[in-house]
Amino acid sequence: MDSIGEAAFDYQFGALSQSDNQFMKAYFGLMSDTLGSPPKSSIFMQTILPVWVLQLMSKVSRRRSLVHARHTAKLANEVARALVKSKTGALLQGRNNKDILSLLVKANASEDEATKLTEEEMLAQMRTILLAGHETSATSLCWVLLELARHPELQDRLRAEIRATEFASGRKYSSFTSSDLDGMEYLSAILKESMRFHPALYQNYRQAAKDDVLPLSTPTRTTSGEYLNNLPIPKGMKVILSIAAYHRNKDVFGEDADIFNPDRWFRKANEKKGPTLGVYGNLLTFAGGIRACIGWRFALYEMQSLTVEIISNFELCPTPQLERLRREACLVMLPTLEGEELKGENLPLGVKLVQN
């Protein structure tokens, strides 16, 4: 949250320093509280009630989770309005900051009235950046650290690569450049394998803007016995893509696709099967095509830097509480503990200083 705050808004959320930030207090646990483990009554209502009724209920319901969501949205809007006002003032004074919000305010000021974003649209952009820029990266990093804790030999091998990169570059890990990070092959393999094995975003959604035909990489057999090479997609059809299922596809990732194994990324290219897609590692972590995640590079460098920082200084190990570890599907796949779901992300690991 701190890194996306600085890069996107030039704003200090104070997550690591645990400062008295009301928005941060409200944001923690938001996803699991509002979207995780819905009661049967909620699932039933979402199935039979029209959208406009559900939208009205979300605005007036006194259910604790919805009150939490509205309170967090209110605080987010207050922060966003204050930041937009600050950035607008800075622009009028000729200060050209490079954070995303400053660039957005500047671009919006230069457009004609017909194409300007409204205040609500600006606030919506900020809420989207906060959610997409923080929740997915933070969750992905949690799963990376879990697998490293479970496999101390991976930590040792990664730590050796960090030291080798320090020696080769003449820089300490805290000063690694993007080229240094991209050149660390084992770091890349660990991150790819973790994103494959534990996709933070487990499914994606698309809606057809026009009638189209979806080509299939392999023919599929219908109940009538007919084989299809493509599927007709009518305008308006909603398609749900299972990222988690694709990432365990044995035709693409091998017969050991259900096993966490970073060394798969060192196999020869001719051993890989299936289509090539996505923007990174033949994975759907960042989606693909014209709707691919625009911040995937930032997210990747963020995870690379934090993983290097943590493994350089600390040794991780599992704790007994991990016996209660569960995956909480709440838009993203969060690690939580059985019986403590309302605490949100919860990954208790043992930590000790590295003995150099």
CSV table of C-alpha atoms in Angstrom, one decimal:
chain,number,residue,atom,x,y,z
A,1,MET,CA,0.0,0.0,0.0
A,2,ASP,CA,2.9,2.4,0.8
A,3,SER,CA,4.5,1.8,-2.6
A,4,ILE,CA,1.4,2.3,-4.6
A,5,GLY,CA,0.6,5.4,-2.5
A,6,GLU,CA,3.9,7.0,-3.4
A,7,ALA,CA,4.0,6.0,-7.0
A,8,ALA,CA,0.4,6.6,-7.9
A,9,PHE,CA,-0.5,9.5,-5.6
A,10,ASP,CA,2.7,10.9,-4.0
A,11,TYR,CA,0.9,10.1,-0.7
A,12,GLN,CA,1.9,8.4,2.5
A,13,PHE,CA,-0.6,5.8,3.7
A,14,GLY,CA,1.7,4.9,6.6
A,15,ALA,CA,1.0,1.1,6.4
A,16,LEU,CA,4.4,0.0,7.5
A,17,SER,CA,4.7,2.6,10.2
A,18,GLN,CA,1.2,1.9,11.4
A,19,SER,CA,0.4,5.6,11.5
A,20,ASP,CA,-3.1,6.7,12.7
A,21,ASN,CA,-4.6,6.7,9.2
A,22,GLN,CA,-8.4,6.0,9.4
A,23,PHE,CA,-8.5,4.9,5.7
A,24,MET,CA,-5.8,2.3,6.3
A,25,LYS,CA,-7.6,1.0,9.4
A,26,ALA,CA,-10.8,0.6,7.5
A,27,TYR,CA,-9.2,-0.9,4.4
A,28,PHE,CA,-7.5,-3.8,6.3
A,29,GLY,CA,-9.7,-6.9,6.1
A,30,LEU,CA,-12.1,-5.2,3.6
A,31,MET,CA,-11.9,-7.9,0.9
A,32,SER,CA,-12.5,-10.9,3.1
A,33,ASP,CA,-15.2,-9.1,5.1
A,34,THR,CA,-17.3,-7.9,2.2
A,35,LEU,CA,-16.7,-10.6,-0.4
A,36,GLY,CA,-15.5,-13.7,1.4
A,37,SER,CA,-17.7,-16.6,2.5
A,38,PRO,CA,-21.1,-15.1,1.7
A,39,PRO,CA,-24.0,-16.6,3.6
A,40,LYS,CA,-26.5,-18.8,1.7
A,41,SER,CA,-29.2,-16.1,2.0
A,42,SER,CA,-26.9,-13.6,0.2
A,43,ILE,CA,-26.1,-16.0,-2.6
A,44,PHE,CA,-29.8,-16.7,-3.0
A,45,MET,CA,-30.7,-13.0,-3.2
A,46,GLN,CA,-27.9,-12.3,-5.7
A,47,THR,CA,-29.3,-15.1,-7.9
A,48,ILE,CA,-32.9,-14.0,-8.0
A,49,LEU,CA,-33.1,-10.3,-7.4
A,50,PRO,CA,-32.6,-7.7,-10.2
A,51,VAL,CA,-29.4,-5.7,-10.3
A,52,TRP,CA,-31.2,-2.4,-9.3
A,53,VAL,CA,-32.5,-4.0,-6.1
A,54,LEU,CA,-29.1,-5.3,-5.2
A,55,GLN,CA,-27.6,-1.9,-5.8
A,56,LEU,CA,-30.2,-0.3,-3.6
A,57,MET,CA,-29.6,-2.8,-0.8
A,58,SER,CA,-25.8,-2.1,-1.0
A,59,LYS,CA,-26.6,1.5,-0.2
A,60,VAL,CA,-29.0,1.1,2.7
A,61,SER,CA,-28.4,-2.4,4.2
A,62,ARG,CA,-27.2,-2.4,7.8
A,63,ARG,CA,-25.4,-5.7,7.3
A,64,ARG,CA,-22.0,-5.3,9.0
A,65,SER,CA,-20.0,-6.2,5.8
A,66,LEU,CA,-21.8,-3.6,3.7
A,67,VAL,CA,-21.5,-0.9,6.4
A,68,HIS,CA,-17.8,-1.6,6.4
A,69,ALA,CA,-17.7,-1.3,2.6
A,70,ARG,CA,-19.6,2.0,2.6
A,71,HIS,CA,-17.4,3.4,5.4
A,72,THR,CA,-14.2,2.5,3.5
A,73,ALA,CA,-15.5,4.0,0.3
A,74,LYS,CA,-16.5,7.2,2.1
A,75,LEU,CA,-13.0,7.5,3.6
A,76,ALA,CA,-11.4,6.7,0.2
A,77,ASN,CA,-13.4,9.4,-1.5
A,78,GLU,CA,-12.4,11.9,1.2
A,79,VAL,CA,-8.7,11.1,0.6
A,80,ALA,CA,-9.2,11.2,-3.1
A,81,ARG,CA,-10.9,14.6,-3.1
A,82,ALA,CA,-8.2,16.1,-0.9
A,83,LEU,CA,-5.5,14.7,-3.2
A,84,VAL,CA,-7.2,15.9,-6.4
A,85,LYS,CA,-7.5,19.4,-4.9
A,86,SER,CA,-3.8,19.3,-3.9
A,87,LYS,CA,-2.7,18.2,-7.3
A,88,THR,CA,-4.8,20.8,-9.1
A,89,GLY,CA,-3.3,23.5,-6.9
A,90,ALA,CA,0.2,22.2,-7.6
A,91,LEU,CA,-0.5,22.3,-11.4
A,92,LEU,CA,-1.8,25.9,-11.2
A,93,GLN,CA,1.5,26.8,-9.5
A,94,GLY,CA,3.5,25.2,-12.3
A,95,ARG,CA,4.7,22.2,-10.3
A,96,ASN,CA,4.8,19.1,-12.5
A,97,ASN,CA,4.9,16.1,-10.3
A,98,LYS,CA,5.3,12.7,-11.9
A,99,ASP,CA,2.9,10.5,-9.9
A,100,ILE,CA,0.0,9.0,-11.7
A,101,LEU,CA,-2.7,11.2,-10.1
A,102,SER,CA,-0.7,14.4,-11.0
A,103,LEU,CA,-0.5,13.3,-14.6
A,104,LEU,CA,-4.2,12.4,-14.7
A,105,VAL,CA,-5.1,15.8,-13.3
A,106,LYS,CA,-2.9,17.5,-15.8
A,107,ALA,CA,-4.3,15.5,-18.7
A,108,ASN,CA,-7.8,16.2,-17.6
A,109,ALA,CA,-7.2,20.0,-17.4
A,110,SER,CA,-5.9,20.0,-21.0
A,111,GLU,CA,-8.9,18.3,-22.5
A,112,ASP,CA,-12.0,20.0,-23.8
A,113,GLU,CA,-15.2,20.0,-21.7
A,114,ALA,CA,-16.8,17.3,-23.6
A,115,THR,CA,-14.1,14.7,-22.9
A,116,LYS,CA,-13.2,15.8,-19.3
A,117,LEU,CA,-13.6,13.3,-16.5
A,118,THR,CA,-16.2,14.2,-13.9
A,119,GLU,CA,-15.3,14.3,-10.3
A,120,GLU,CA,-16.9,10.9,-9.7
A,121,GLU,CA,-15.0,9.4,-12.6
A,122,MET,CA,-11.7,10.8,-11.2
A,123,LEU,CA,-12.6,9.2,-7.8
A,124,ALA,CA,-13.5,5.9,-9.5
A,125,GLN,CA,-10.1,5.9,-11.2
A,126,MET,CA,-8.3,6.4,-7.9
A,127,ARG,CA,-10.3,3.6,-6.2
A,128,THR,CA,-9.5,1.3,-9.1
A,129,ILE,CA,-5.8,2.1,-8.9
A,130,LEU,CA,-5.8,1.5,-5.2
A,131,LEU,CA,-7.6,-1.9,-5.5
A,132,ALA,CA,-5.8,-3.2,-8.6
A,133,GLY,CA,-2.4,-1.7,-7.6
A,134,HIS,CA,-2.3,-2.9,-4.0
A,135,GLU,CA,-4.5,-6.0,-3.4
A,136,THR,CA,-3.2,-8.2,-6.2
A,137,SER,CA,0.5,-7.4,-5.6
A,138,ALA,CA,0.3,-7.8,-1.8
A,139,THR,CA,-1.6,-11.1,-2.1
A,140,SER,CA,0.8,-12.4,-4.7
A,141,LEU,CA,3.7,-11.6,-2.4
A,142,CYS,CA,2.1,-13.4,0.5
A,143,TRP,CA,2.0,-16.6,-1.5
A,144,VAL,CA,5.6,-16.2,-2.6
A,145,LEU,CA,6.7,-15.9,1.0
A,146,LEU,CA,4.6,-18.9,2.0
A,147,GLU,CA,6.4,-21.1,-0.5
A,148,LEU,CA,9.8,-19.8,0.4
A,149,ALA,CA,9.0,-20.5,4.1
A,150,ARG,CA,7.9,-24.1,3.2
A,151,HIS,CA,11.1,-24.7,1.1
A,152,PRO,CA,14.2,-23.3,2.9
A,153,GLU,CA,16.4,-24.7,0.1
A,154,LEU,CA,14.8,-22.2,-2.2
A,155,GLN,CA,15.6,-19.4,0.2
A,156,ASP,CA,19.2,-20.5,0.2
A,157,ARG,CA,19.4,-20.7,-3.5
A,158,LEU,CA,17.8,-17.3,-4.0
A,159,ARG,CA,20.0,-15.7,-1.3
A,160,ALA,CA,23.0,-17.0,-3.1
A,161,GLU,CA,21.8,-15.5,-6.4
A,162,ILE,CA,21.3,-12.1,-4.6
A,163,ARG,CA,24.9,-12.2,-3.3
A,164,ALA,CA,26.2,-13.2,-6.7
A,165,THR,CA,24.3,-10.2,-8.2
A,166,GLU,CA,25.7,-7.9,-5.6
A,167,PHE,CA,29.3,-9.1,-6.5
A,168,ALA,CA,28.7,-8.8,-10.2
A,169,SER,CA,27.1,-5.4,-10.2
A,170,GLY,CA,29.1,-3.8,-7.4
A,171,ARG,CA,25.8,-2.7,-5.8
A,172,LYS,CA,24.1,-3.8,-2.6
A,173,TYR,CA,20.7,-5.4,-3.0
A,174,SER,CA,18.9,-2.2,-1.8
A,175,SER,CA,20.4,-0.4,-4.8
A,176,PHE,CA,19.7,-3.0,-7.5
A,177,THR,CA,18.5,-1.6,-10.8
A,178,SER,CA,15.7,-2.9,-12.9
A,179,SER,CA,18.3,-4.6,-15.1
A,180,ASP,CA,19.8,-6.3,-12.0
A,181,LEU,CA,16.4,-7.6,-11.0
A,182,ASP,CA,15.5,-8.8,-14.5
A,183,GLY,CA,18.9,-10.6,-14.7
A,184,MET,CA,18.2,-12.7,-11.7
A,185,GLU,CA,16.9,-15.9,-13.3
A,186,TYR,CA,16.1,-17.8,-10.1
A,187,LEU,CA,14.2,-14.9,-8.6
A,188,SER,CA,12.2,-14.8,-11.9
A,189,ALA,CA,11.5,-18.5,-11.7
A,190,ILE,CA,10.2,-18.3,-8.1
A,191,LEU,CA,7.9,-15.4,-8.9
A,192,LYS,CA,6.6,-17.0,-12.0
A,193,GLU,CA,6.0,-20.3,-10.3
A,194,SER,CA,4.2,-18.7,-7.3
A,195,MET,CA,2.0,-16.6,-9.6
A,196,ARG,CA,1.2,-19.8,-11.6
A,197,PHE,CA,0.6,-22.0,-8.5
A,198,HIS,CA,-1.2,-19.3,-6.4
A,199,PRO,CA,-2.9,-16.9,-8.8
A,200,ALA,CA,-4.0,-13.9,-6.8
A,201,LEU,CA,-6.7,-13.2,-9.3
A,202,TYR,CA,-8.2,-16.7,-9.9
A,203,GLN,CA,-10.7,-15.8,-12.6
A,204,ASN,CA,-11.4,-13.0,-15.1
A,205,TYR,CA,-14.5,-11.7,-16.8
A,206,ARG,CA,-15.2,-10.4,-20.2
A,207,GLN,CA,-18.4,-9.3,-22.0
A,208,ALA,CA,-18.7,-9.4,-25.8
A,209,ALA,CA,-19.2,-6.0,-27.3
A,210,LYS,CA,-20.3,-7.6,-30.6
A,211,ASP,CA,-21.0,-10.9,-32.2
A,212,ASP,CA,-17.7,-12.8,-32.5
A,213,VAL,CA,-16.2,-16.3,-32.9
A,214,LEU,CA,-13.8,-17.7,-30.3
A,215,PRO,CA,-11.1,-20.1,-31.8
A,216,LEU,CA,-10.2,-23.0,-29.7
A,217,SER,CA,-6.6,-24.2,-29.3
A,218,THR,CA,-7.8,-27.9,-29.4
A,219,PRO,CA,-11.2,-29.2,-30.6
A,220,THR,CA,-13.8,-29.8,-27.9
A,221,ARG,CA,-16.5,-32.5,-28.0
A,222,THR,CA,-20.1,-31.6,-27.4
A,223,THR,CA,-22.8,-33.8,-25.8
A,224,SER,CA,-24.0,-34.8,-29.2
A,225,GLY,CA,-20.5,-36.2,-30.1
A,226,GLU,CA,-19.7,-33.3,-32.5
A,227,TYR,CA,-16.3,-31.7,-32.3
A,228,LEU,CA,-16.0,-27.9,-32.4
A,229,ASN,CA,-12.9,-25.9,-33.4
A,230,ASN,CA,-14.5,-22.6,-32.4
A,231,LEU,CA,-17.4,-21.2,-30.4
A,232,PRO,CA,-19.8,-18.5,-31.5
A,233,ILE,CA,-20.0,-15.7,-28.9
A,234,PRO,CA,-23.1,-13.5,-29.2
A,235,LYS,CA,-23.0,-9.8,-28.3
A,236,GLY,CA,-23.6,-9.3,-24.6
A,237,MET,CA,-22.5,-12.7,-23.5
A,238,LYS,CA,-20.5,-12.7,-20.3
A,239,VAL,CA,-17.5,-15.1,-20.3
A,240,ILE,CA,-15.7,-16.2,-17.1
A,241,LEU,CA,-12.1,-17.3,-17.6
A,242,SER,CA,-10.6,-19.6,-15.0
A,243,ILE,CA,-7.0,-18.4,-14.5
A,244,ALA,CA,-6.5,-21.0,-11.8
A,245,ALA,CA,-7.5,-23.8,-14.1
A,246,TYR,CA,-5.3,-22.6,-17.0
A,247,HIS,CA,-2.3,-22.3,-14.7
A,248,ARG,CA,-2.7,-26.0,-13.7
A,249,ASN,CA,-3.2,-27.1,-17.3
A,250,LYS,CA,-0.9,-30.1,-17.8
A,251,ASP,CA,-0.8,-29.7,-21.6
A,252,VAL,CA,0.8,-26.3,-21.0
A,253,PHE,CA,2.9,-26.7,-17.8
A,254,GLY,CA,3.6,-30.4,-17.8
A,255,GLU,CA,2.4,-33.4,-15.9
A,256,ASP,CA,3.7,-31.9,-12.6
A,257,ALA,CA,1.5,-28.8,-13.0
A,258,ASP,CA,0.0,-29.6,-9.6
A,259,ILE,CA,3.4,-29.4,-7.9
A,260,PHE,CA,5.2,-26.2,-6.9
A,261,ASN,CA,8.5,-26.4,-8.8
A,262,PRO,CA,10.4,-23.3,-9.9
A,263,ASP,CA,12.8,-25.4,-11.9
A,264,ARG,CA,10.1,-25.9,-14.5
A,265,TRP,CA,11.0,-22.5,-15.8
A,266,PHE,CA,14.5,-23.7,-16.8
A,267,ARG,CA,13.2,-26.4,-19.1
A,268,LYS,CA,14.0,-26.2,-22.8
A,269,ALA,CA,11.5,-24.2,-24.8
A,270,ASN,CA,10.7,-27.2,-27.0
A,271,GLU,CA,9.3,-29.0,-24.0
A,272,LYS,CA,6.5,-26.5,-23.5
A,273,LYS,CA,3.2,-27.1,-25.2
A,274,GLY,CA,0.1,-25.1,-25.9
A,275,PRO,CA,-0.5,-21.5,-27.0
A,276,THR,CA,1.6,-18.5,-25.9
A,277,LEU,CA,-0.5,-15.9,-24.2
A,278,GLY,CA,-0.4,-13.1,-21.6
A,279,VAL,CA,2.3,-10.5,-21.1
A,280,TYR,CA,4.6,-12.5,-18.8
A,281,GLY,CA,5.7,-16.1,-18.6
A,282,ASN,CA,2.8,-17.5,-20.6
A,283,LEU,CA,0.7,-16.8,-17.6
A,284,LEU,CA,-2.7,-15.1,-17.3
A,285,THR,CA,-1.7,-13.3,-14.0
A,286,PHE,CA,-1.8,-10.0,-15.8
A,287,ALA,CA,-4.4,-11.0,-18.4
A,288,GLY,CA,-3.5,-10.4,-22.1
A,289,GLY,CA,-4.4,-8.6,-25.3
A,290,ILE,CA,-5.5,-5.0,-25.3
A,291,ARG,CA,-7.1,-5.4,-21.8
A,292,ALA,CA,-3.9,-6.6,-20.2
A,293,CYS,CA,-2.9,-5.0,-16.9
A,294,ILE,CA,-1.3,-1.6,-17.7
A,295,GLY,CA,0.7,-1.7,-14.4
A,296,TRP,CA,2.2,-5.2,-14.7
A,297,ARG,CA,5.7,-4.0,-15.0
A,298,PHE,CA,5.3,-1.9,-11.8
A,299,ALA,CA,3.8,-4.9,-10.0
A,300,LEU,CA,6.6,-7.2,-11.1
A,301,TYR,CA,9.4,-4.8,-10.0
A,302,GLU,CA,7.5,-4.3,-6.7
A,303,MET,CA,7.4,-8.0,-6.0
A,304,GLN,CA,11.0,-8.5,-7.1
A,305,SER,CA,12.3,-5.7,-4.9
A,306,LEU,CA,10.4,-6.7,-1.8
A,307,THR,CA,11.3,-10.4,-2.2
A,308,VAL,CA,15.0,-9.5,-2.5
A,309,GLU,CA,14.8,-7.2,0.5
A,310,ILE,CA,13.1,-9.8,2.7
A,311,ILE,CA,15.2,-12.8,1.7
A,312,SER,CA,18.4,-10.8,2.0
A,313,ASN,CA,17.7,-10.0,5.6
A,314,PHE,CA,15.5,-12.7,7.0
A,315,GLU,CA,15.0,-16.5,7.1
A,316,LEU,CA,11.4,-17.6,6.9
A,317,CYS,CA,9.9,-20.8,8.3
A,318,PRO,CA,6.3,-22.2,8.8
A,319,THR,CA,4.5,-21.9,12.1
A,320,PRO,CA,1.9,-24.3,13.7
A,321,GLN,CA,-0.9,-21.8,12.8
A,322,LEU,CA,-0.4,-22.7,9.2
A,323,GLU,CA,-2.3,-25.9,9.8
A,324,ARG,CA,-5.4,-23.7,9.8
A,325,LEU,CA,-4.4,-22.0,6.5
A,326,ARG,CA,-7.2,-21.6,4.0
A,327,ARG,CA,-7.8,-19.8,0.7
A,328,GLU,CA,-10.4,-17.1,0.9
A,329,ALA,CA,-11.9,-16.4,-2.5
A,330,CYS,CA,-13.0,-12.7,-2.3
A,331,LEU,CA,-12.2,-11.3,-5.8
A,332,VAL,CA,-8.6,-12.1,-5.0
A,333,MET,CA,-7.4,-15.4,-3.3
A,334,LEU,CA,-6.3,-14.3,0.2
A,335,PRO,CA,-4.5,-16.5,2.7
A,336,THR,CA,-6.6,-16.6,5.9
A,337,LEU,CA,-6.8,-18.8,9.0
A,338,GLU,CA,-9.8,-21.0,9.8
A,339,GLY,CA,-11.8,-19.2,12.4
A,340,GLU,CA,-10.1,-15.9,11.9
A,341,GLU,CA,-11.5,-14.9,8.5
A,342,LEU,CA,-12.6,-11.5,9.6
A,343,LYS,CA,-9.0,-10.5,10.3
A,344,GLY,CA,-8.4,-10.5,6.5
A,345,GLU,CA,-5.0,-11.5,5.2
A,346,ASN,CA,-3.4,-13.7,7.8
A,347,LEU,CA,-0.1,-15.5,7.1
A,348,PRO,CA,1.8,-16.2,10.3
A,349,LEU,CA,5.4,-17.1,9.5
A,350,GLY,CA,8.5,-17.6,11.6
A,351,VAL,CA,11.1,-14.9,11.0
A,352,LYS,CA,14.7,-14.6,12.1
A,353,LEU,CA,17.7,-12.6,11.0
A,354,VAL,CA,20.0,-14.1,8.3
A,355,GLN,CA,23.4,-15.1,9.8
A,356,ASN,CA,26.0,-13.8,7.3
